[in-house]
Coordinates of C-alpha atoms in Angstrom, one line a residue:
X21 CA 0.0 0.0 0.0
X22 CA 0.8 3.7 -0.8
X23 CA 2.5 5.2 2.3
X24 CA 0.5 8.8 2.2
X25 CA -2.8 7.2 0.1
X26 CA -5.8 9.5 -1.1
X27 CA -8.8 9.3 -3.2
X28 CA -6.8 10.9 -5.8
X29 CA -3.6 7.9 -5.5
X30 CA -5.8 4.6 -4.4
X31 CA -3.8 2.1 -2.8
X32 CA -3.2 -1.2 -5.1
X33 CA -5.2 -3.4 -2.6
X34 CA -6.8 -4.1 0.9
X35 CA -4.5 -4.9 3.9
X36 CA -2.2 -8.5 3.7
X37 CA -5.0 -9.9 6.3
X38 CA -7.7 -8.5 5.3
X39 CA -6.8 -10.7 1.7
X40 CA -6.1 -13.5 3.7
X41 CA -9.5 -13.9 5.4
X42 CA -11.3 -12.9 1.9
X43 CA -9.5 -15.9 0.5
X44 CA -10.1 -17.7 3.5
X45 CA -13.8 -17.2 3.4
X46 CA -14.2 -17.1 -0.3
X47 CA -12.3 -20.9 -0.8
X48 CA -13.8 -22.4 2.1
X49 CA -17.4 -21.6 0.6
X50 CA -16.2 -22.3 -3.0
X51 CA -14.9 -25.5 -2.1
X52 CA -18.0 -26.8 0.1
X53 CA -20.3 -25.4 -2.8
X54 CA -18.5 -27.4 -5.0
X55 CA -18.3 -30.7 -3.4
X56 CA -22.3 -30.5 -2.3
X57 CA -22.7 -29.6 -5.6
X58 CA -21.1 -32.5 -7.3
X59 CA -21.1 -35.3 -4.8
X60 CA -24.0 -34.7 -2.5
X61 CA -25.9 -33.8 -5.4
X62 CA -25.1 -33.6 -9.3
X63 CA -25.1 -30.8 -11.9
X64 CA -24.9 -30.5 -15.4
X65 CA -22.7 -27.0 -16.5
X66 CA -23.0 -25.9 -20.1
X67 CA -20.4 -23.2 -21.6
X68 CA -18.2 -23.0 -18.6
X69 CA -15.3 -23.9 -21.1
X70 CA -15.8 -20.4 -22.6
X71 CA -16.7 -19.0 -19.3
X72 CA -13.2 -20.0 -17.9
X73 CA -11.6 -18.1 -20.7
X74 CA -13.4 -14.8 -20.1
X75 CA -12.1 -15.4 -16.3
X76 CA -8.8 -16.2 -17.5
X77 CA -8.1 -13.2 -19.6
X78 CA -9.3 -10.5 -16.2
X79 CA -7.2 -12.6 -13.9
X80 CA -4.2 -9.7 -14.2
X81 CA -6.1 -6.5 -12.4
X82 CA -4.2 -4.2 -14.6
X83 CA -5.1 -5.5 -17.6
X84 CA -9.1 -5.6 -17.3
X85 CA -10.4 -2.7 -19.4
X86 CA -14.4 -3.5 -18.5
X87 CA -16.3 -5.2 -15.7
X88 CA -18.3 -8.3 -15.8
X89 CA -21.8 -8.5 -15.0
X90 CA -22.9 -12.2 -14.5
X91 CA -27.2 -12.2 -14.5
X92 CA -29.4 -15.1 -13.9
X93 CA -32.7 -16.3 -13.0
X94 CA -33.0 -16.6 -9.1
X95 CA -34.6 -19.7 -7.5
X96 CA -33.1 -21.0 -4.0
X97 CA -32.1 -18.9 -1.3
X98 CA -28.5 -20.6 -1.7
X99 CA -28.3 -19.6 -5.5
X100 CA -25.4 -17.9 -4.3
X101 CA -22.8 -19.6 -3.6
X102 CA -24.0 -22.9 -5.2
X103 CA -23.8 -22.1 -8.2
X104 CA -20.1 -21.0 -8.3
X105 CA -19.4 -24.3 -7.1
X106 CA -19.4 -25.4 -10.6
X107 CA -16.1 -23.4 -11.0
X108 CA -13.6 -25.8 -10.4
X109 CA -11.2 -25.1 -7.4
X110 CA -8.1 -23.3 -8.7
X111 CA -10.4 -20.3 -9.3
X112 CA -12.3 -20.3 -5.6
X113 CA -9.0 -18.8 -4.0
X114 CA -9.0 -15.9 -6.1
X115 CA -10.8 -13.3 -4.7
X116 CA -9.5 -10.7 -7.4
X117 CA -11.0 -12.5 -9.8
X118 CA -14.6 -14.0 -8.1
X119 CA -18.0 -12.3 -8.3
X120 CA -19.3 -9.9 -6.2
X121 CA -23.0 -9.7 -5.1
X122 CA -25.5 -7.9 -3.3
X123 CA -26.8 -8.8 -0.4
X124 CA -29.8 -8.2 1.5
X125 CA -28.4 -6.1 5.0
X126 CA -31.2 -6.4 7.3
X127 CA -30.0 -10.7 6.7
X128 CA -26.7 -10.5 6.0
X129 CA -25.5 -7.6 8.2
X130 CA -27.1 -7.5 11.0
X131 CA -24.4 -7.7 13.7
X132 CA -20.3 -7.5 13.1
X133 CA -19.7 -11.4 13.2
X134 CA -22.1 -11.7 10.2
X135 CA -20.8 -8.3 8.4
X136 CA -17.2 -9.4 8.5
X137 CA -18.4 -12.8 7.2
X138 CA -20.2 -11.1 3.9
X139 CA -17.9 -8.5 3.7
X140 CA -15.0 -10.7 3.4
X141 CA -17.2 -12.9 1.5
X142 CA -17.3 -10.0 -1.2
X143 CA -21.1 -8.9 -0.8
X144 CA -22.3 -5.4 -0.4
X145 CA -25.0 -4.5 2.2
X146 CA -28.4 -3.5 -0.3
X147 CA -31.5 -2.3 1.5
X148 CA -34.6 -4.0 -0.4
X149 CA -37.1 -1.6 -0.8
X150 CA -39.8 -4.1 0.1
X151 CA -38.4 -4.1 3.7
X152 CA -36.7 -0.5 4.0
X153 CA -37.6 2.8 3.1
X154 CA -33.4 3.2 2.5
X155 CA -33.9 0.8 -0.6
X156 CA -34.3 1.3 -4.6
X157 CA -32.2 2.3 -7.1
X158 CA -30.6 4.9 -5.9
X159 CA -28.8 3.8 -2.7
X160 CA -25.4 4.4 -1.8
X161 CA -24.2 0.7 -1.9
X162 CA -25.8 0.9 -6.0
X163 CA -23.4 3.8 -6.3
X164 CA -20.3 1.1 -4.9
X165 CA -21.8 -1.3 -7.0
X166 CA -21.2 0.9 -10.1
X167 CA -17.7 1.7 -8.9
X168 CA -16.7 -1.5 -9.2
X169 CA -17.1 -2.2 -12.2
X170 CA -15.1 0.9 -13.4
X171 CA -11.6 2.6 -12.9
X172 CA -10.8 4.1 -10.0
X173 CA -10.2 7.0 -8.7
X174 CA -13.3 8.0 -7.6
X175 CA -14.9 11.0 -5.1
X176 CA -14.8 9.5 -1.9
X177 CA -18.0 10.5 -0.1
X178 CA -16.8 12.3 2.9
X179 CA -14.0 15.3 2.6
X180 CA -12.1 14.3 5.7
X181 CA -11.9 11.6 8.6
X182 CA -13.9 13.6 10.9
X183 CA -16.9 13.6 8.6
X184 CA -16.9 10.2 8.4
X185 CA -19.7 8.3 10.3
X186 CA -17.8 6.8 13.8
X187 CA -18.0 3.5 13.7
X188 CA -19.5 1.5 16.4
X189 CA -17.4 -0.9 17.7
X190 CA -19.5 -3.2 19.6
X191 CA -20.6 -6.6 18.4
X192 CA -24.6 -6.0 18.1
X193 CA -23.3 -3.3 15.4
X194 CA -23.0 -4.5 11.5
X195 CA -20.4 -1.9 11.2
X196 CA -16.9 -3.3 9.6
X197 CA -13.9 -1.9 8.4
X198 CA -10.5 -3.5 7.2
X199 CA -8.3 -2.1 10.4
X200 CA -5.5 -1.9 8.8
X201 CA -6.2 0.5 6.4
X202 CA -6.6 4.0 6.8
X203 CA -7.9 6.6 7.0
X204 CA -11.2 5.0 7.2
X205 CA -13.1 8.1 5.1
X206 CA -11.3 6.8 1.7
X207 CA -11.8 3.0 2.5
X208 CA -15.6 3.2 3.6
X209 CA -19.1 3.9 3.0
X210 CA -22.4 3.9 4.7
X211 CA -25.3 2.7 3.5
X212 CA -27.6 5.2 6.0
X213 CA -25.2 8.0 7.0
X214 CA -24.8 5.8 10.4
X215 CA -23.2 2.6 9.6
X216 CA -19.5 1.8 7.7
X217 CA -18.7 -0.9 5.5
X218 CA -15.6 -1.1 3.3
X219 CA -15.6 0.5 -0.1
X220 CA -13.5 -2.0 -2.2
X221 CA -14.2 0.3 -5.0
X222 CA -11.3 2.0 -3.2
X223 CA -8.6 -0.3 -4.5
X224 CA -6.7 -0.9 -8.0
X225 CA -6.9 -4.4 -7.6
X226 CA -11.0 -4.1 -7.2
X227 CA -11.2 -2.0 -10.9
X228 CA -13.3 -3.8 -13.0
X229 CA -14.7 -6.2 -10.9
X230 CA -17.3 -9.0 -11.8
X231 CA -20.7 -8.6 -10.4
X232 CA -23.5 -11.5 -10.5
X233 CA -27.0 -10.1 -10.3
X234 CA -30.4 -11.7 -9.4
X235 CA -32.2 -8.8 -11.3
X236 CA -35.8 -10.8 -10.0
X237 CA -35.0 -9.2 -6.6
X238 CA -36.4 -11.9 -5.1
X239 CA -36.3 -16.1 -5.1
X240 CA -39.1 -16.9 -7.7
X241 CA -40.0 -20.6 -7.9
X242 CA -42.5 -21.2 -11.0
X243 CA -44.1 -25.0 -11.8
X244 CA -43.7 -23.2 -15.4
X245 CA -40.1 -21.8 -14.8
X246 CA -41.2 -18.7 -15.8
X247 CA -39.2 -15.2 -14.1
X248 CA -40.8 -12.3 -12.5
X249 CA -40.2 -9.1 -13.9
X250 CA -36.7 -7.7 -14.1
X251 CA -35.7 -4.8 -11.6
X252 CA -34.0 -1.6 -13.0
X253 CA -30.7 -1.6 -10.9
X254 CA -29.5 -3.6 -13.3
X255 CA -29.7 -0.8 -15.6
X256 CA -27.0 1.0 -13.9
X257 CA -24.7 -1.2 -13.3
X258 CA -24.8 -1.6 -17.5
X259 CA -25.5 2.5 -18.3
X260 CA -23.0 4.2 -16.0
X261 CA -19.6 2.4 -15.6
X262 CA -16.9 4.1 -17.8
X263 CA -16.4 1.2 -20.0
X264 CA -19.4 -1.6 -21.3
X265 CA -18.8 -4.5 -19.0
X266 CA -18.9 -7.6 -20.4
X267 CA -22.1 -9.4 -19.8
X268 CA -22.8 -12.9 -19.6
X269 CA -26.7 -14.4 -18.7
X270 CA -27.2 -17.5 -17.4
X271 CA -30.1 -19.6 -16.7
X272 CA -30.3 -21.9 -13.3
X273 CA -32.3 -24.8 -12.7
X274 CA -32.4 -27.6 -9.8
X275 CA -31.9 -25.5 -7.1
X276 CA -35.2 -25.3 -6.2
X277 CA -35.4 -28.5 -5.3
X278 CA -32.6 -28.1 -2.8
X279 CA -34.5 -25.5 -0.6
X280 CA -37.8 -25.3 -2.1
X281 CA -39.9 -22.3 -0.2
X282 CA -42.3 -25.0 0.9
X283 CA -40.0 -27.8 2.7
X284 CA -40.7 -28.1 5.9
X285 CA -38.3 -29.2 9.0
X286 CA -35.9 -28.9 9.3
X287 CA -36.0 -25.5 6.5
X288 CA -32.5 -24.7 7.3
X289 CA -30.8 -28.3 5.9
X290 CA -30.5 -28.2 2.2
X291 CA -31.8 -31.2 0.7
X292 CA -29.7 -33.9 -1.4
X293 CA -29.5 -36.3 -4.0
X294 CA -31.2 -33.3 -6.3
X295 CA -30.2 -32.6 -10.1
X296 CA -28.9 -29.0 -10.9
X297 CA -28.2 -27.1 -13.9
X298 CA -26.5 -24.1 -15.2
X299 CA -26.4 -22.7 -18.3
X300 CA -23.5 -19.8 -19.3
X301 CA -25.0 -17.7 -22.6
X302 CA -22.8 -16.0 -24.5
X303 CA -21.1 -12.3 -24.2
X304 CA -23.7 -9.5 -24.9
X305 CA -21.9 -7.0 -23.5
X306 CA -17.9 -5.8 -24.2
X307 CA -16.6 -3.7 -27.4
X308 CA -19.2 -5.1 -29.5
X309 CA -21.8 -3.7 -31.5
X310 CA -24.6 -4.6 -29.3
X311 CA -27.9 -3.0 -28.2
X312 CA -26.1 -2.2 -24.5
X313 CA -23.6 -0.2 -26.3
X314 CA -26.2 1.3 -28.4
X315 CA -28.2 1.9 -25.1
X316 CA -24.7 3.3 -23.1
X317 CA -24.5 6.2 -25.8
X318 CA -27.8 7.2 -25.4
X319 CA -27.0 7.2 -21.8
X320 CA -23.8 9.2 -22.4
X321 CA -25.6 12.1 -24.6
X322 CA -27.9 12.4 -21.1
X323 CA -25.0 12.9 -18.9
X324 CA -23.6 15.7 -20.9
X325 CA -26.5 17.4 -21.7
X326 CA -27.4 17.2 -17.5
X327 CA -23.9 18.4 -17.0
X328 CA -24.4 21.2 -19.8
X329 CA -28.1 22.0 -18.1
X330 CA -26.7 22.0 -14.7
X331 CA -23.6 23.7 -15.4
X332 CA -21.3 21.2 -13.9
X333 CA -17.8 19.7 -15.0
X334 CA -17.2 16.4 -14.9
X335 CA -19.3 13.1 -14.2
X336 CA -18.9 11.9 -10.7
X337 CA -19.2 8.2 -11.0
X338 CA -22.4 7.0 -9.7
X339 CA -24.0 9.5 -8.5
X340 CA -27.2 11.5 -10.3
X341 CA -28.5 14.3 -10.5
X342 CA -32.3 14.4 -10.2
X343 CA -32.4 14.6 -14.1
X344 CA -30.5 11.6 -14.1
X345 CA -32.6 9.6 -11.8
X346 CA -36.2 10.5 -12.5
X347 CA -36.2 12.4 -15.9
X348 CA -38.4 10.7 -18.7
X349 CA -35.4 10.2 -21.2
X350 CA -33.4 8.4 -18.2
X351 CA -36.3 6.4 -16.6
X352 CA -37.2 5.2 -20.3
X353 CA -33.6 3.8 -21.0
X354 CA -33.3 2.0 -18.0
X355 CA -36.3 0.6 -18.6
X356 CA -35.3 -0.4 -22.3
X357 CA -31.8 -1.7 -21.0
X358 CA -33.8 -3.7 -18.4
X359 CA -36.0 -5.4 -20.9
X360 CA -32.7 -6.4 -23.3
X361 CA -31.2 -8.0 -20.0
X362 CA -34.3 -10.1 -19.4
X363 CA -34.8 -11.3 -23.2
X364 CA -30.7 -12.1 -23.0
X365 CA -31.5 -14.5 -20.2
X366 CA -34.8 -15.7 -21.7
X367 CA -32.3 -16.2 -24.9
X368 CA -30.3 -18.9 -22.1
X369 CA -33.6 -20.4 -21.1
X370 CA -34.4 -21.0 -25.0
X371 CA -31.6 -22.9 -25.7
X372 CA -32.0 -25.1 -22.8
X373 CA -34.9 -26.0 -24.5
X374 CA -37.9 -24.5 -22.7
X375 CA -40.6 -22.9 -24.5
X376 CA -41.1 -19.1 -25.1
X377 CA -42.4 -17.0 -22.2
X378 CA -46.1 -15.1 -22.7
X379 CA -43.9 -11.6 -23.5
X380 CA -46.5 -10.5 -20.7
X381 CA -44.2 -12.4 -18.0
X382 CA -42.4 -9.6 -17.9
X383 CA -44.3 -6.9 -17.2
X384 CA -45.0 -5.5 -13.5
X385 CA -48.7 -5.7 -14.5
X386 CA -48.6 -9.3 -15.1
X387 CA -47.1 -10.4 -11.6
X388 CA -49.8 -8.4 -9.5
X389 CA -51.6 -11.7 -10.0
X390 CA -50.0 -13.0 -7.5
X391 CA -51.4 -11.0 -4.9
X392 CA -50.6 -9.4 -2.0
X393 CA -48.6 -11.4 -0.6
X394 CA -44.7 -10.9 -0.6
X395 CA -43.6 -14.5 0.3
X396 CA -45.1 -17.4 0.1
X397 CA -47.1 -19.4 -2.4
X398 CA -49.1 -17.0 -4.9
X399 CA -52.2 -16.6 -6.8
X400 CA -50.5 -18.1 -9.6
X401 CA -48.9 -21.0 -8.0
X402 CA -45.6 -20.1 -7.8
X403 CA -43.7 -19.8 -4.3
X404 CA -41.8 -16.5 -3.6
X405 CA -39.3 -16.2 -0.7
X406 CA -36.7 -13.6 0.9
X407 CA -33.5 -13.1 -0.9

């Protein structure tokens, strides 16, 4: 690390143990995913092979020049980390070059033992707006999320230590930091103005990162295998980062059946002897002449006309203006960009062989059917469950 570091000079990565327990934490789950996986239960993979090679060419940090987005179907509790167990075990010790996700922080950070556990498990605290008025689109961890799958350096959101949120030290808090990096303003966030969690967007070694998202926002299990609608954070993490990520959909199937939302005791045990699937698509994303890079310049004409409107120089990375958020032009490609996401994974589903979808599956309107419930088993007889 740098010896006088700023927001301006990032330091090249976290602290020698702080690396050390994220590999710790990250092989130890890949490894059990892997084995329950493959020998307590079985799975079929298709297009790994070419998925290995797109994780192969971003293992060097400072060579990426675009993030990864990884975007699938969501339909066990414990998508994540099963399905990375289909990665075979060289690539679970890698931190640099494994996913991040979101997670849901009124679950997974609710006291420090657990925040230090998804946190070096790389997973970033998201409030779900079904559960927290500090949810949507628009909260600060989206912002990190974004970050990450660009080039640092980026603003860091307080101007000096002592504006920083204090972090609470005792262990009924969820606040974490790496302490043995500092000066905690430049290596944190909060996700409420109270608490702190690590910014990894902090670090060189973090730029370009891979994020998998579960753009259903929910588990969603279907007798049909159909998917809820797709929400719009997705959206930004394709729009705003300075370079097109790559992005890859995939479609998941079997887990269900491991913890299905209506098993009964004991709930917390998954079940065995099940039959998985995963299915990697192909790259809609990168250099290419695709729609999101059609969609991205659209996106960049916005910024610099807000920026002209506004009269402001320079784009700070993931954060809006008001224009940005909630204008019509803005609200409309988000909602565009989320549709193509959704048809790239419907694209997976085809050729695993399922039928089309009703193009109404997809639409908000179509999944008030299933009534008012938020968990549970649905009008429409499909079970939905916390995430």
């Amino acid at each position: 690390m740098e010896d006088h570091p700023s927001p301006a000079h990032p330091p090249r990565q976290p602290s020698l143990p702080w690396r050390i327990g994220s590999a710790l934490v990250m092989g130890f789950v890949g490894i059990n995913s892997r084995l329950f996986m493959n020998v307590t239960n079985s799975t079929e993979v298709h297009g790994l092979e070419r998925f290995l090679r797109t994780l192969d060419r971003r293992k060097d940090p400072t060579q990426r020049r675009r993030g990864l987005i990884t975007v699938s179907n969501h339909i066990c509790v414990m998508d994540d980390p099963f399905i990375w167990g289909v990665l075979p075990f060289s690539y679970q010790l890698d931190p640099n070059n494994h996913r991040w996700a979101l997670a849901a922080h009124d679950i997974c950070f609710t006291n420090k033992i657990f925040s230090t556990l998804f946190s070096l498990g790389q997973t970033l605290p998201t409030h779900r707006i079904g559960h927290s008025p500090l949810g949507g689109l628009f909260q600060p961890t989206m912002t990190e999320a974004v970050r990450l799958m660009s080039h640092p350096p980026f603003t860091t959101p307080y101007s000096s230590p002592n504006s920083a949120p204090p972090v609470d030290k005792s262990l009924s808090s969820p606040d974490i930091t790496d302490p043995f990096s500092s000066p905690n303003h430049i290596y944190t966030y909060s996700t409420n103005g109270i608490d702190t969690f690590p910014a990894p967007s902090a670090y060189d070694t973090r730029q370009y990162s891979w994020i998998h998202v579960f753009p259903e926002g929910r588990v969603h299990q279907h007798p049909q295998k159909m998917m809820r609608y797709f929400k719009w954070g997705i959206a930004r993490l394709i729009l705003e980062p300075d370079e097109c990520p790559d992005i890859i959909p995939m479609w998941l199937e079997g887990n269900d059946q491991i913890m299905h939302e209506a098993r009964q005791w004991p709930r917390f045990v998954p079940r065995i002897g099940k039959h998985c699937g995963v299915w990697f698509g192909d790259n809609v994303g990168g250099d290419g002449s695709t729609i999101f890079n059609e969609l991205r310049r659209q996106w960049q004409e916005l910024v610099a006309e807000d920026e002209e409107r506004e009269e402001r120089r320079g784009f700070t990375m993931g954060v809006l203006s008001d224009g940005l958020k909630y204008g019509e032009k803005a609200v409309a490609l988000r909602e565009e960009c989320t549709r193509q996401i959704r048809a790239a994974v419907l694209a997976v589903r085809r050729k695993r062989g399922l039928p089309d979808e009703d193009p109404k599956q997809g639409l908000v309107e179509t999944w008030r059917q299933e009534g008012g419930k938020k968990e549970g088993k649905m009008d429409d007889g499909s079970w939905v469950g916390r995430t």
